[in-house]
Coordinates of C-alpha atoms in Angstrom, one line a residue:
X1 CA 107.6 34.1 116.8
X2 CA 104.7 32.6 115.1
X3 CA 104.5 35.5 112.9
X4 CA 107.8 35.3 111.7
X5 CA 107.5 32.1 110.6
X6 CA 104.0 32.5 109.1
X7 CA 106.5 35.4 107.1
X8 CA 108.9 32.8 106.2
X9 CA 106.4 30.2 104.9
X10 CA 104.7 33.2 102.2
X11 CA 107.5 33.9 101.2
X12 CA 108.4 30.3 99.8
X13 CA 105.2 29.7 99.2
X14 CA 105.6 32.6 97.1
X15 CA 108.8 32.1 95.4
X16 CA 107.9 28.7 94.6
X17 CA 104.5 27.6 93.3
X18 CA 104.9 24.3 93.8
X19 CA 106.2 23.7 97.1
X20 CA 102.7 23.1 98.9
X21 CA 101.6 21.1 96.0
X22 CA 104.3 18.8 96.2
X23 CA 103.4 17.8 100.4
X24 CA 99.9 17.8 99.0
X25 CA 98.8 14.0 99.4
X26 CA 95.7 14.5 97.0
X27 CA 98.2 15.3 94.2
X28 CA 96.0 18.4 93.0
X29 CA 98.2 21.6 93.8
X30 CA 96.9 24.3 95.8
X31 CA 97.1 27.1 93.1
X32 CA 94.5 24.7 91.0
X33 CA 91.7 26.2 93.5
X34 CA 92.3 29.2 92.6
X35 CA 90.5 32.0 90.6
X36 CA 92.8 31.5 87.6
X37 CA 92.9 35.2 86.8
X38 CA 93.9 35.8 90.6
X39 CA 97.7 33.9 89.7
X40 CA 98.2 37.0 87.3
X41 CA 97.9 39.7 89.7
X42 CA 100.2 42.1 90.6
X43 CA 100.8 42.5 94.1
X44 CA 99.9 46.2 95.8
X45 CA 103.1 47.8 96.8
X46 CA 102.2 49.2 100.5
X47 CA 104.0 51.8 102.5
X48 CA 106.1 50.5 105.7
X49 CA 105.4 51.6 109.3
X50 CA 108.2 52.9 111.8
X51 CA 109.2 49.5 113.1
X52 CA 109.9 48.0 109.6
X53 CA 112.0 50.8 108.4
X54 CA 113.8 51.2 111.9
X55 CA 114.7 47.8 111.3
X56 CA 116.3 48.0 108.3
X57 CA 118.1 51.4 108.4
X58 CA 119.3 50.8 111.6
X59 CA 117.5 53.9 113.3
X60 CA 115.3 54.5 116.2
X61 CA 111.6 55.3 115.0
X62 CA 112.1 58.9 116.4
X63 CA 115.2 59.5 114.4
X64 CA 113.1 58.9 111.1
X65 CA 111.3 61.4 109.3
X66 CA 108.4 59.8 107.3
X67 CA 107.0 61.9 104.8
X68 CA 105.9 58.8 102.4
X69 CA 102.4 57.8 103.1
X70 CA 100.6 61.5 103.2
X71 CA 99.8 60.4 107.3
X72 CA 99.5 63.6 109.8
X73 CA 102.7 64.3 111.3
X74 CA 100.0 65.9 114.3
X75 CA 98.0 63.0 115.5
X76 CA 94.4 63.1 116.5
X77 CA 92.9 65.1 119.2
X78 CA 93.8 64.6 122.8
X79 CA 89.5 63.2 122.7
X80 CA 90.6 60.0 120.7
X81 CA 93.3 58.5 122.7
X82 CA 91.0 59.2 126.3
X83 CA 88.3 57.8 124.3
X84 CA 90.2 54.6 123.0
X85 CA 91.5 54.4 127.0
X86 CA 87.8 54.4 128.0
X87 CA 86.2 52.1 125.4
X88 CA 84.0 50.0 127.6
X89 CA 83.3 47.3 125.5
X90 CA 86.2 46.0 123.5
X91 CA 84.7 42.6 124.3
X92 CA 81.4 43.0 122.6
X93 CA 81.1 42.8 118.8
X94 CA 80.9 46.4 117.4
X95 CA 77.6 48.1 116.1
X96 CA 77.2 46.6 112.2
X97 CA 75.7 50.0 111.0
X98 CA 77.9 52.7 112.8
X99 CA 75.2 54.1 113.9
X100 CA 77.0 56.7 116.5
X101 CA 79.7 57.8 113.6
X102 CA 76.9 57.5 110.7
X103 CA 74.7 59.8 112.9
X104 CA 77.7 62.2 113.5
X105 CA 79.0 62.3 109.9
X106 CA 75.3 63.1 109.1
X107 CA 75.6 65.8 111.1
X108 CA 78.8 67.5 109.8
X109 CA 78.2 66.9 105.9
X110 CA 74.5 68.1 106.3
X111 CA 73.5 65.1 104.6
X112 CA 70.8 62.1 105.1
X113 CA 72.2 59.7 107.5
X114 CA 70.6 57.2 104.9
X115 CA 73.1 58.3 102.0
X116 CA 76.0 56.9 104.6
X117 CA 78.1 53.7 104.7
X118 CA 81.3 53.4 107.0
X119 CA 84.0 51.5 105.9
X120 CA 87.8 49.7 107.2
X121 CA 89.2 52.8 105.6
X122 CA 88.1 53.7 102.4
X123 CA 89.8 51.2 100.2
X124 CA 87.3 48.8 101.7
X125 CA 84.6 50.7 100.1
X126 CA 86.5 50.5 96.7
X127 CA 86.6 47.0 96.9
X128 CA 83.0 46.7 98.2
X129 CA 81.7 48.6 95.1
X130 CA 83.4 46.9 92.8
X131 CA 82.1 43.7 94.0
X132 CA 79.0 44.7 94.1
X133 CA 78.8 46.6 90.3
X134 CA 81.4 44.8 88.4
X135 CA 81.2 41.1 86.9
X136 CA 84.0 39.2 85.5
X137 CA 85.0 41.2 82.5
X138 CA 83.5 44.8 83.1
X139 CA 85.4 47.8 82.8
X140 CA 86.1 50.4 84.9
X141 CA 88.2 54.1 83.6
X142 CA 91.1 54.9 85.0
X143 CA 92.9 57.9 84.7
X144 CA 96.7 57.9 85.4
X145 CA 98.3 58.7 86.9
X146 CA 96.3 58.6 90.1
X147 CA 95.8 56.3 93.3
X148 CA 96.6 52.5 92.1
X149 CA 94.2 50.8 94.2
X150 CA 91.4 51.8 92.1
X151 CA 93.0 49.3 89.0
X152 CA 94.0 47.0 91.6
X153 CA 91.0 46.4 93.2
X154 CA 89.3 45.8 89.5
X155 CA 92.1 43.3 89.1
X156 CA 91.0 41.9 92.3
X157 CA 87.5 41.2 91.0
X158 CA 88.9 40.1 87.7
X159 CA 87.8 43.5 85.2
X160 CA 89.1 45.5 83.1
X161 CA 90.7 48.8 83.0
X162 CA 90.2 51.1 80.1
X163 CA 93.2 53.9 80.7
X164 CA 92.4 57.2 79.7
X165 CA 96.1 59.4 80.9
X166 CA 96.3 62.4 82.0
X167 CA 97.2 65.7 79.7
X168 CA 99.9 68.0 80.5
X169 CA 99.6 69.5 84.1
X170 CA 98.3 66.3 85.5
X171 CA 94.5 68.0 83.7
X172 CA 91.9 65.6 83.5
X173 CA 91.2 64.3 79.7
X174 CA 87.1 65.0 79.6
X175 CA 86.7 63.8 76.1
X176 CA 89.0 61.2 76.3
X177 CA 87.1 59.8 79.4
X178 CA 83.6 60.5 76.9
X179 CA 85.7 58.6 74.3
X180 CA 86.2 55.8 76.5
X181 CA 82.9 55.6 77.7
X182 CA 81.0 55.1 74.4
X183 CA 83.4 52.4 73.0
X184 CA 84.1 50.7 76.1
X185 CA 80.6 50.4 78.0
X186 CA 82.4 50.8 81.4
X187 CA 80.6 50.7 84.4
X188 CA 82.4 52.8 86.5
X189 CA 84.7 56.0 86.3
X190 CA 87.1 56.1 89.2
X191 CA 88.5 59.8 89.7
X192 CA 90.2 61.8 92.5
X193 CA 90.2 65.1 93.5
X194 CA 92.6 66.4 95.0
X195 CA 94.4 64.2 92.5
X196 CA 97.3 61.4 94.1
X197 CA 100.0 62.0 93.6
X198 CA 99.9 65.6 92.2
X199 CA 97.0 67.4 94.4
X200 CA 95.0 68.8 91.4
X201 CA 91.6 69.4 91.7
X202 CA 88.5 68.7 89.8
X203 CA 86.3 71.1 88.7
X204 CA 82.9 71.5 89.2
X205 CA 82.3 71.9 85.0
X206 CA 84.5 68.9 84.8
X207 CA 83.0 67.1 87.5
X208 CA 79.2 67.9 86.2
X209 CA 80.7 66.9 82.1
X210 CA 81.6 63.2 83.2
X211 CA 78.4 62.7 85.7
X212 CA 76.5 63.7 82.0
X213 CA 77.8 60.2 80.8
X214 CA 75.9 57.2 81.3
X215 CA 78.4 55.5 83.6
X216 CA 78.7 55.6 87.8
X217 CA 81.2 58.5 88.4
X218 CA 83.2 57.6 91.7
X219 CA 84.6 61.0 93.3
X220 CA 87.6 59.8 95.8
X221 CA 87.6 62.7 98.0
X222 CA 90.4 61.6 100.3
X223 CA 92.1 64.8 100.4
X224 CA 89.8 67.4 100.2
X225 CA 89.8 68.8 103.5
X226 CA 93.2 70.2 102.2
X227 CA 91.9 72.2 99.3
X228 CA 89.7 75.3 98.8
X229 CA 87.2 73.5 96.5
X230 CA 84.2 72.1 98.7
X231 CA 83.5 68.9 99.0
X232 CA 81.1 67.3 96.4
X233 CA 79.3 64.8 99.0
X234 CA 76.0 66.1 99.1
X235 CA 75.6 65.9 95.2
X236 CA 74.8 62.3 95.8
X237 CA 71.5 63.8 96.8
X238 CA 70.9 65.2 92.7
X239 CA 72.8 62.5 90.9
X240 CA 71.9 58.9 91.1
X241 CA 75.4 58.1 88.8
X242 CA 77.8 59.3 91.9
X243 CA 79.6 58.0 95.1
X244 CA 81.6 60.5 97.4
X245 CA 84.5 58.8 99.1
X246 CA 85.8 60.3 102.3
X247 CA 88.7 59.3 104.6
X248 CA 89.8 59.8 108.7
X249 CA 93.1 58.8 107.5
X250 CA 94.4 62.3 106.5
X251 CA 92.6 64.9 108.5
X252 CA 91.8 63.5 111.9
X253 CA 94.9 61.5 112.0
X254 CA 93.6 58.1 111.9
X255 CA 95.6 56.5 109.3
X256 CA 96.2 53.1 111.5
X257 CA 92.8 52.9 112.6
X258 CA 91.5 52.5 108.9
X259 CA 88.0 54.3 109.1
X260 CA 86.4 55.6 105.7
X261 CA 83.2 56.6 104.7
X262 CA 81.1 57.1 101.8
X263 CA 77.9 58.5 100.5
X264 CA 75.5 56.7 97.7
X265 CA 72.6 57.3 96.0
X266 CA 69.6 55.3 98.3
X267 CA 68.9 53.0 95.3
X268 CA 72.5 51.5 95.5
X269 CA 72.9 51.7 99.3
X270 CA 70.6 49.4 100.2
X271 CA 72.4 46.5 98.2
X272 CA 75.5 47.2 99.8
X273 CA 74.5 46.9 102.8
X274 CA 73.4 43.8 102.0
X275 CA 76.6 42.9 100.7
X276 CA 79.5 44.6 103.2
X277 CA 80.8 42.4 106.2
X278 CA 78.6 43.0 109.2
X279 CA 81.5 44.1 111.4
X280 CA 83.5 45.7 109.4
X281 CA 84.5 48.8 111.8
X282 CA 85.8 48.1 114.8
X283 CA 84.7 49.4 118.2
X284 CA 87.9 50.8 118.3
X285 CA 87.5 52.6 114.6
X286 CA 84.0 54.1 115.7
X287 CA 85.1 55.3 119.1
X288 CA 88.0 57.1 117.1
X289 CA 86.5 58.3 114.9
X290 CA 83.6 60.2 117.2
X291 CA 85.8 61.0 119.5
X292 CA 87.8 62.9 116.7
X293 CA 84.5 64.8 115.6
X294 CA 83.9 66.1 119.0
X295 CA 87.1 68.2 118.3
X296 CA 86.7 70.0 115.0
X297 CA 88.5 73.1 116.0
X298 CA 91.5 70.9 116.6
X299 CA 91.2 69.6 112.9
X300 CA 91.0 73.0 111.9
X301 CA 93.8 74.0 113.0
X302 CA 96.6 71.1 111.8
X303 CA 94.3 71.2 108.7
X304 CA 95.7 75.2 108.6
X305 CA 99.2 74.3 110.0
X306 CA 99.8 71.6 107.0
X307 CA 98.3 73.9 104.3
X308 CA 100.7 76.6 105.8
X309 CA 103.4 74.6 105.6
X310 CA 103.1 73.0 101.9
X311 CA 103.0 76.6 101.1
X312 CA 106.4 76.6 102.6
X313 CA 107.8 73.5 101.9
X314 CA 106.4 74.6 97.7
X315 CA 108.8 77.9 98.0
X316 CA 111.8 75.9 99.4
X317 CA 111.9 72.9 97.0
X318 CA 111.9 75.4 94.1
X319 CA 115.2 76.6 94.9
X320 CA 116.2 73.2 94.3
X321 CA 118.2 73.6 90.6
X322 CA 117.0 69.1 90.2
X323 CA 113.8 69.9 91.2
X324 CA 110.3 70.6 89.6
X325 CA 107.2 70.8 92.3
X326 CA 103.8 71.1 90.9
X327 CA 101.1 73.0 92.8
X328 CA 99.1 71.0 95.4
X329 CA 95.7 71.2 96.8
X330 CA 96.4 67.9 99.5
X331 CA 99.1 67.6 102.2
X332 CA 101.8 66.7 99.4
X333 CA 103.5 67.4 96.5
X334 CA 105.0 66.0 93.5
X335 CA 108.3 67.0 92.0
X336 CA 109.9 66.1 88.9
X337 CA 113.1 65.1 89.1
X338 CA 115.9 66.5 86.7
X339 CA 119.2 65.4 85.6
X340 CA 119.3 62.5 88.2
X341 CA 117.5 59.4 89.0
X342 CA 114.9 60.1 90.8
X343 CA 114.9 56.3 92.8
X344 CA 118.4 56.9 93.6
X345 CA 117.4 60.3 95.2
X346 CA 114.7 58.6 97.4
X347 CA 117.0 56.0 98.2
X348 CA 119.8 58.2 99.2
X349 CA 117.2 60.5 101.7
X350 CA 116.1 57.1 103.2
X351 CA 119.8 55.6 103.9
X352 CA 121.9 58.7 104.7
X353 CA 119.0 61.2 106.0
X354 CA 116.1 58.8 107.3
X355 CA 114.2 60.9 105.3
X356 CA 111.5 58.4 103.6
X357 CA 109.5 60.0 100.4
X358 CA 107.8 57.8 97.8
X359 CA 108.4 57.1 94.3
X360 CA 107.1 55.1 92.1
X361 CA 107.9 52.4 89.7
X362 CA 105.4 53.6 86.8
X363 CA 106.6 54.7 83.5
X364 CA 105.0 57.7 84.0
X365 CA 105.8 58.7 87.6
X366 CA 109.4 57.1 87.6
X367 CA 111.2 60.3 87.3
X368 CA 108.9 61.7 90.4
X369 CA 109.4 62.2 94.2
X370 CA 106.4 62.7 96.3
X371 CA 107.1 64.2 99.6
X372 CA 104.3 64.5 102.4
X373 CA 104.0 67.7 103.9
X374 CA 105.0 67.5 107.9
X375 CA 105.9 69.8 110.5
X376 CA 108.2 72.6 110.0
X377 CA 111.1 70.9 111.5
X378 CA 110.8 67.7 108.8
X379 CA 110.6 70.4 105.9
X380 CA 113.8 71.6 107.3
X381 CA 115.3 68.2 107.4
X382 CA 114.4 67.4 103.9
X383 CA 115.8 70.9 102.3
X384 CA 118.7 70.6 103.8
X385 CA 119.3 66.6 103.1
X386 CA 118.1 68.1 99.3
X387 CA 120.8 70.5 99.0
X388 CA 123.8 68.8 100.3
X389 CA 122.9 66.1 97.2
X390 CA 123.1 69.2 95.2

């Protein structure tokens, strides 16, 4: 109950400024403390779990197919959930350096434990960075369109963003980002690979030509375990301009756990560990995620039943006549919509199928549906809620 009613008072808080200010007996209102450049910002748009859209489409959390949020339809290995029923201390503050999943992560990327920071998911480690390299009016390069929380974190911490947009086929502009760097001065180069929401890849040329420029190149490597290039973690090793960002969320399944890692050249490291919250995983994050490394055969094997089945799902949606798929390297893909709204085909999917997909309000993605590859069953579903809008 008290949650609902925290709900309540956001929202009018929200929708009206100056409510609080008007109870406040000091007469100063609340938004005057305030970083002013904070009463700008543009909310982040987040994806809804199970209970939220049961709730308002009326159907039972099994009867809903979620292929928005690019989460594995498989679920961890059977290790996590004995390990998370075992945990025997919940009630003692977790390790502040990871030490177990640091050690373990070591291990599997062949890489100096000392390179290695664990974060609440990986979007903690975007923020961290930024906080710790940016001042107020730095810039970082983005390059749309791609994973939003990179310019909304910048936002966060009051910088700017120098856009440099894709070219045709989603490619990576190299000498618009070189461009970019020498008139802008950025500090930072944010770029993914595979790509959100497309699943191109970097390649290694490309990669090496940006980490020639003076800037920090940050490599977002959330979905990597889906492609055939190999990861680029241990390069933190040679350059002393890069940071490797890896994720649980996608390939072990731990999406509402939130554990993320990252590797960083040792001269930077050392500061942010100065500067990260002491606790930041949970007991519960780090007995996940170690759990889920004990089990890498298992991860293998969804990692092979997803990439099987985006193949798949990539043959079917082309005999759609509105439909346009690109080629992926994650566990999604992107599809241009033709001759029809492409919001109005998400919304139908969701209200008549219980199908969720995502789309997005950006000029240059509003006439896209990206659809998360799941198990054979939901590709099935989706095709044949696709064709009867035909």
């Amino acid at each position: 109950m008290a949650s609902c009613t925290t709900t309540k008072l956001r929202a009018a808080t929200a929708s009206d400024p100056e409510t609080s200010s008007s109870r406040n007996q000091q007469g100063a209102p609340s938004t005057s403390f305030l970083r002013p450049h904070l009463l700008k910002l543009a909310p982040y748009t987040p994806i809804e779990p199970f209970e939220v859209l049961s709730q308002r489409f009326g159907r039972k959390p099994e009867d809903i197919i979620k292929l928005d949020a690019n989460e594995n339809p498989y679920g961890p290995p059977e290790e996590v959930r004995r390990a998370l029923a075992e945990m025997p201390f919940p009630h003692v503050y977790p390790d502040p350096e990871t030490r177990r999943l640091r050690g373990a992560l070591a291990a599997m990327n062949d890489i100096p434990v000392e390179h290695l920071l664990v974060g609440c998911g990986a979007d903690e480690l975007i923020d961290l960075l930024m906080r710790c390299v940016l001042e107020p009016g730095d810039a970082i390069v983005d390059c749309p369109p791609t994973f939003t929380m990179y310019t909304f974190d910048a936002d966060v911490n009051n910088a700017r963003t120098i856009t440099v947009p894709r070219l045709e086929g989603f490619k990576i502009d190299i000498e618009g980002i070189r461009r970019a760097v020498a008139e802008h001065n950025p500090k930072a180069v944010f770029l993914t690979s595979p790509n959100n929401p497309d699943g191109s890849v970097l390649s290694e040329e490309e990669v090496r030509a940006i980490l020639a420029l003076p800037v920090l190149v940050v490599l977002d490597e959330a979905y990597i375990e889906f492609s055939s290039e190999p990861s680029k973690i241990k390069w933190v090793q040679q350059y002393d301009n890069l940071v490797v960002l890896r994720t649980f969320s996608k390939s072990a399944a731990l999406a509402g756990l939130r554990v993320g890692y990252g590797a960083f050249p040792l001269g930077m490291v050392e500061y942010l560990w100065r500067a990260k919250q002491p606790y930041n995983v949970s007991v519960a994050a780090e007995v996940a995620g170690c759990a889920a490394l004990t089990n890498m055969e298992y991860m293998h094997k969804v990692r092979e039943l997803l990439v099987s089945e985006r193949d798949n799902m990539m043959a079917q949606l082309k005999t759609i006549p509105y439909l346009e798929p690109y080629p992926s390297h994650a566990n999604f893909i992107l599809a241009k919509v033709v001759g029809r709204d492409a919001k109005e085909v998400k919304d139908k999917l969701a209200k008549e199928h219980g199908i969720m997909v995502r789309h997005y309000a950006k000029k240059e993605l509003s006439g896209y549906i990206r659809i998360s590859v799941g198990k054979p069953e939901h590709t099935s579903a989706i095709i044949d809620a696709l064709k009867a809008m035909a």
